[in-house]
CSV table of C-alpha atoms in Angstrom, one decimal:
chain,number,residue,atom,x,y,z
A,239,MET,CA,0.0,0.0,0.0
A,240,ASN,CA,1.4,3.4,-0.9
A,241,LEU,CA,1.0,5.6,2.2
A,242,HIS,CA,1.8,8.8,0.3
A,243,SER,CA,-1.2,8.5,-2.1
A,244,SER,CA,-3.6,7.4,0.6
A,245,PHE,CA,-2.6,10.0,3.3
A,246,LYS,CA,-5.5,11.8,4.7
A,247,PRO,CA,-4.4,14.2,7.4
A,248,LEU,CA,-6.5,14.6,10.6
A,249,PRO,CA,-8.3,17.9,10.6
A,250,SER,CA,-6.0,20.8,11.6
A,251,ILE,CA,-6.7,23.0,14.6
A,252,LYS,CA,-9.0,25.8,13.7
A,253,GLY,CA,-7.1,28.7,12.2
A,254,PHE,CA,-4.3,26.6,10.7
A,255,GLU,CA,-6.2,25.1,7.8
A,256,HIS,CA,-4.1,27.1,5.3
A,257,ILE,CA,-0.8,25.4,6.2
A,258,ASN,CA,0.6,22.9,3.6
A,259,ARG,CA,0.3,19.5,5.1
A,260,TYR,CA,1.6,16.3,3.5
A,261,TRP,CA,3.0,12.8,4.2
A,262,ASP,CA,6.8,12.9,4.6
A,263,LYS,CA,8.0,9.6,3.0
A,264,ARG,CA,11.6,9.9,4.4
A,265,MET,CA,10.4,10.4,8.0
A,266,GLY,CA,7.3,8.2,7.6
A,267,ALA,CA,5.2,10.8,9.4
A,268,PRO,CA,2.5,13.4,8.7
A,269,ALA,CA,4.1,16.9,8.3
A,270,ALA,CA,3.2,20.5,8.1
A,271,LYS,CA,5.6,22.9,6.3
A,272,ILE,CA,5.7,26.5,7.4
A,273,LEU,CA,7.1,29.4,5.5
A,274,PRO,CA,8.4,32.8,6.7
A,275,GLY,CA,5.5,34.6,8.4
A,276,GLU,CA,3.6,31.4,9.3
A,277,CYS,CA,2.9,29.5,12.4
A,278,TYR,CA,1.4,26.1,13.1
A,279,VAL,CA,0.1,24.3,16.2
A,280,SER,CA,-0.7,20.6,16.4
A,281,ASN,CA,-2.2,18.2,18.8
A,282,SER,CA,-2.1,15.1,16.7
A,283,GLY,CA,1.5,13.9,16.4
A,284,GLU,CA,2.5,15.8,13.3
A,285,MET,CA,6.0,16.9,12.4
A,286,ILE,CA,6.5,20.6,11.6
A,287,VAL,CA,9.1,21.6,9.1
A,288,THR,CA,10.8,24.8,8.1
A,289,VAL,CA,14.0,26.1,6.5
A,290,LEU,CA,15.8,29.0,8.1
A,291,GLY,CA,18.5,31.5,7.2
A,292,SER,CA,18.5,34.7,9.1
A,293,CYS,CA,15.0,34.0,10.3
A,294,VAL,CA,14.2,32.4,13.7
A,295,ALA,CA,11.8,29.6,14.5
A,296,ALA,CA,10.6,29.0,18.0
A,297,CYS,CA,9.3,25.5,18.8
A,298,ILE,CA,7.1,25.6,21.9
A,299,ARG,CA,5.0,22.9,23.5
A,300,ASP,CA,3.2,22.1,26.7
A,301,SER,CA,5.2,19.1,27.8
A,302,ALA,CA,2.4,17.6,29.9
A,303,ILE,CA,-0.2,17.4,27.1
A,304,GLY,CA,1.9,17.3,24.0
A,305,VAL,CA,0.3,20.3,22.2
A,306,GLY,CA,2.8,22.6,20.6
A,307,GLY,CA,3.9,24.4,17.5
A,308,MET,CA,6.4,26.4,15.6
A,309,ASN,CA,6.6,29.9,14.2
A,310,HIS,CA,9.0,31.3,11.6
A,311,PHE,CA,9.7,35.1,11.8
A,312,MET,CA,11.8,37.3,9.6
A,313,LEU,CA,12.4,40.4,11.7
A,314,PRO,CA,12.4,41.1,15.4
A,315,VAL,CA,9.6,43.7,15.8
A,316,LYS,CA,7.1,45.5,13.7
A,317,ILE,CA,7.8,49.2,13.7
A,318,GLY,CA,5.3,51.7,12.3
A,319,GLN,CA,2.4,50.8,10.0
A,320,LYS,CA,4.3,49.6,6.9
A,321,MET,CA,3.3,46.0,6.1
A,322,ILE,CA,5.1,43.3,4.1
A,323,SER,CA,2.8,42.2,1.3
A,324,ARG,CA,3.4,38.6,0.2
A,325,PRO,CA,0.8,36.2,-1.1
A,326,SER,CA,2.1,33.2,1.0
A,327,VAL,CA,1.6,35.1,4.2
A,328,VAL,CA,-1.9,34.9,5.7
A,329,ASN,CA,-1.1,37.3,8.5
A,330,ALA,CA,1.8,39.7,7.6
A,331,GLU,CA,2.2,40.5,11.3
A,332,LEU,CA,3.6,37.0,11.9
A,333,CYS,CA,6.7,38.0,9.9
A,334,TYR,CA,7.7,39.9,13.1
A,335,GLY,CA,9.0,38.2,16.2
A,336,ASN,CA,6.9,40.2,18.7
A,337,TRP,CA,3.6,39.1,16.9
A,338,ALA,CA,4.8,35.6,16.1
A,339,MET,CA,5.8,34.7,19.6
A,340,GLU,CA,2.5,36.0,21.2
A,341,TYR,CA,0.5,34.2,18.5
A,342,LEU,CA,2.2,30.9,19.0
A,343,ILE,CA,2.0,31.0,22.8
A,344,ASN,CA,-1.6,32.0,22.8
A,345,ALA,CA,-2.6,29.3,20.3
A,346,ILE,CA,-1.0,26.7,22.5
A,347,ILE,CA,-2.9,28.1,25.6
A,348,LYS,CA,-6.2,28.0,23.6
A,349,GLN,CA,-5.6,24.2,23.2
A,350,GLY,CA,-5.2,23.7,26.9
A,351,GLY,CA,-1.5,24.5,27.3
A,352,ARG,CA,-0.1,26.3,30.3
A,353,ARG,CA,2.9,28.7,30.4
A,354,ASP,CA,4.4,27.0,33.5
A,355,ARG,CA,4.7,23.7,31.5
A,356,MET,CA,6.1,25.2,28.2
A,357,GLU,CA,9.2,23.8,26.8
A,358,VAL,CA,11.0,26.2,24.3
A,359,LYS,CA,13.5,25.3,21.6
A,360,ILE,CA,14.8,28.1,19.3
A,361,PHE,CA,16.7,27.9,16.0
A,362,GLY,CA,18.1,30.1,13.2
A,363,GLY,CA,19.4,33.6,13.2
A,364,GLY,CA,22.2,32.8,10.8
A,365,ARG,CA,24.3,35.4,9.0
A,366,VAL,CA,23.9,33.6,5.7
A,367,LEU,CA,24.3,36.7,3.4
A,368,SER,CA,27.9,37.7,4.0
A,369,SER,CA,27.5,40.6,1.6
A,370,MET,CA,25.2,42.3,4.1
A,371,THR,CA,28.0,43.2,6.5
A,372,ASN,CA,26.3,46.2,8.1
A,373,MET,CA,22.9,44.5,8.6
A,374,ASP,CA,23.1,41.5,10.8
A,375,ILE,CA,19.3,40.6,10.7
A,376,GLY,CA,20.0,37.1,12.1
A,377,GLY,CA,21.8,38.6,15.1
A,378,ARG,CA,19.0,41.0,15.7
A,379,ASN,CA,16.5,38.2,15.6
A,380,VAL,CA,18.5,36.1,18.0
A,381,GLU,CA,18.9,39.0,20.4
A,382,PHE,CA,15.1,39.7,20.2
A,383,VAL,CA,14.0,36.1,20.9
A,384,LEU,CA,16.4,35.5,23.8
A,385,ASP,CA,15.3,38.8,25.4
A,386,TYR,CA,11.6,38.1,24.7
A,387,LEU,CA,11.8,34.6,26.3
A,388,GLN,CA,13.7,35.9,29.3
A,389,LYS,CA,11.2,38.8,29.9
A,390,ASP,CA,8.3,36.3,29.5
A,391,GLY,CA,9.9,33.9,32.1
A,392,LEU,CA,10.2,31.0,29.6
A,393,ASN,CA,13.3,28.9,29.8
A,394,VAL,CA,15.1,27.7,26.7
A,395,ALA,CA,15.5,23.9,26.7
A,396,ALA,CA,17.6,23.8,23.5
A,397,GLN,CA,18.9,26.2,20.9
A,398,ASP,CA,21.0,26.4,17.8
A,399,LEU,CA,21.4,30.1,16.9
A,400,GLY,CA,23.7,32.3,14.9
A,401,SER,CA,26.7,31.2,12.8
A,402,ASP,CA,26.8,31.5,9.0
A,403,TYR,CA,24.8,28.5,7.7
A,404,PRO,CA,21.1,27.8,7.0
A,405,ARG,CA,19.2,25.2,8.9
A,406,LYS,CA,16.3,22.8,8.2
A,407,VAL,CA,14.3,22.1,11.3
A,408,LEU,CA,12.0,19.1,11.9
A,409,TYR,CA,10.0,19.5,15.1
A,410,PHE,CA,7.7,16.9,16.7
A,411,PRO,CA,5.6,18.9,19.2
A,412,ASP,CA,4.0,15.8,20.8
A,413,THR,CA,7.4,14.5,22.0
A,414,GLY,CA,9.5,17.7,21.8
A,415,ALA,CA,12.1,15.9,19.5
A,416,VAL,CA,13.9,18.0,17.0
A,417,LYS,CA,16.0,17.0,14.0
A,418,LEU,CA,18.3,19.7,12.7
A,419,LYS,CA,20.2,19.7,9.4
A,420,LYS,CA,22.8,22.4,8.9
């Protein structure tokens, strides 16, 4: 039996229906792929996948109930009213760390999660464009996310930040497992 052709994902949590979901043959698991400016929360044993350069992804879950998700933001904070207009972004505010972090944490809480049980893993913030010597966007993203988590009282259980390489992140919110390819 070909699992790929017969894969029918469980219904997604309300508000995340737009995310690309598929059967990952290599991992043998259902997966959701998020792009910059997107976020996904799961309560059904899915793998969440993204690719990062200077962007940062926060993987957060309630370790007691196995509900969690991932965001993928491009810039630390939204300043002013200018919006990024991209057809793949459902909510352009999620391109900004301050919005993306709040959105992910609140979405987990709506599924029964509690802040005091949250496990946080953060990735990305690379300086992958060496020609941009005066604009270290990755470094600014790393500084933002570490400061945000410290102010919010959330401890970082694992991280792989900075350096000069892109990353592919595979996150399993039900178990908290992460596979990272540099």
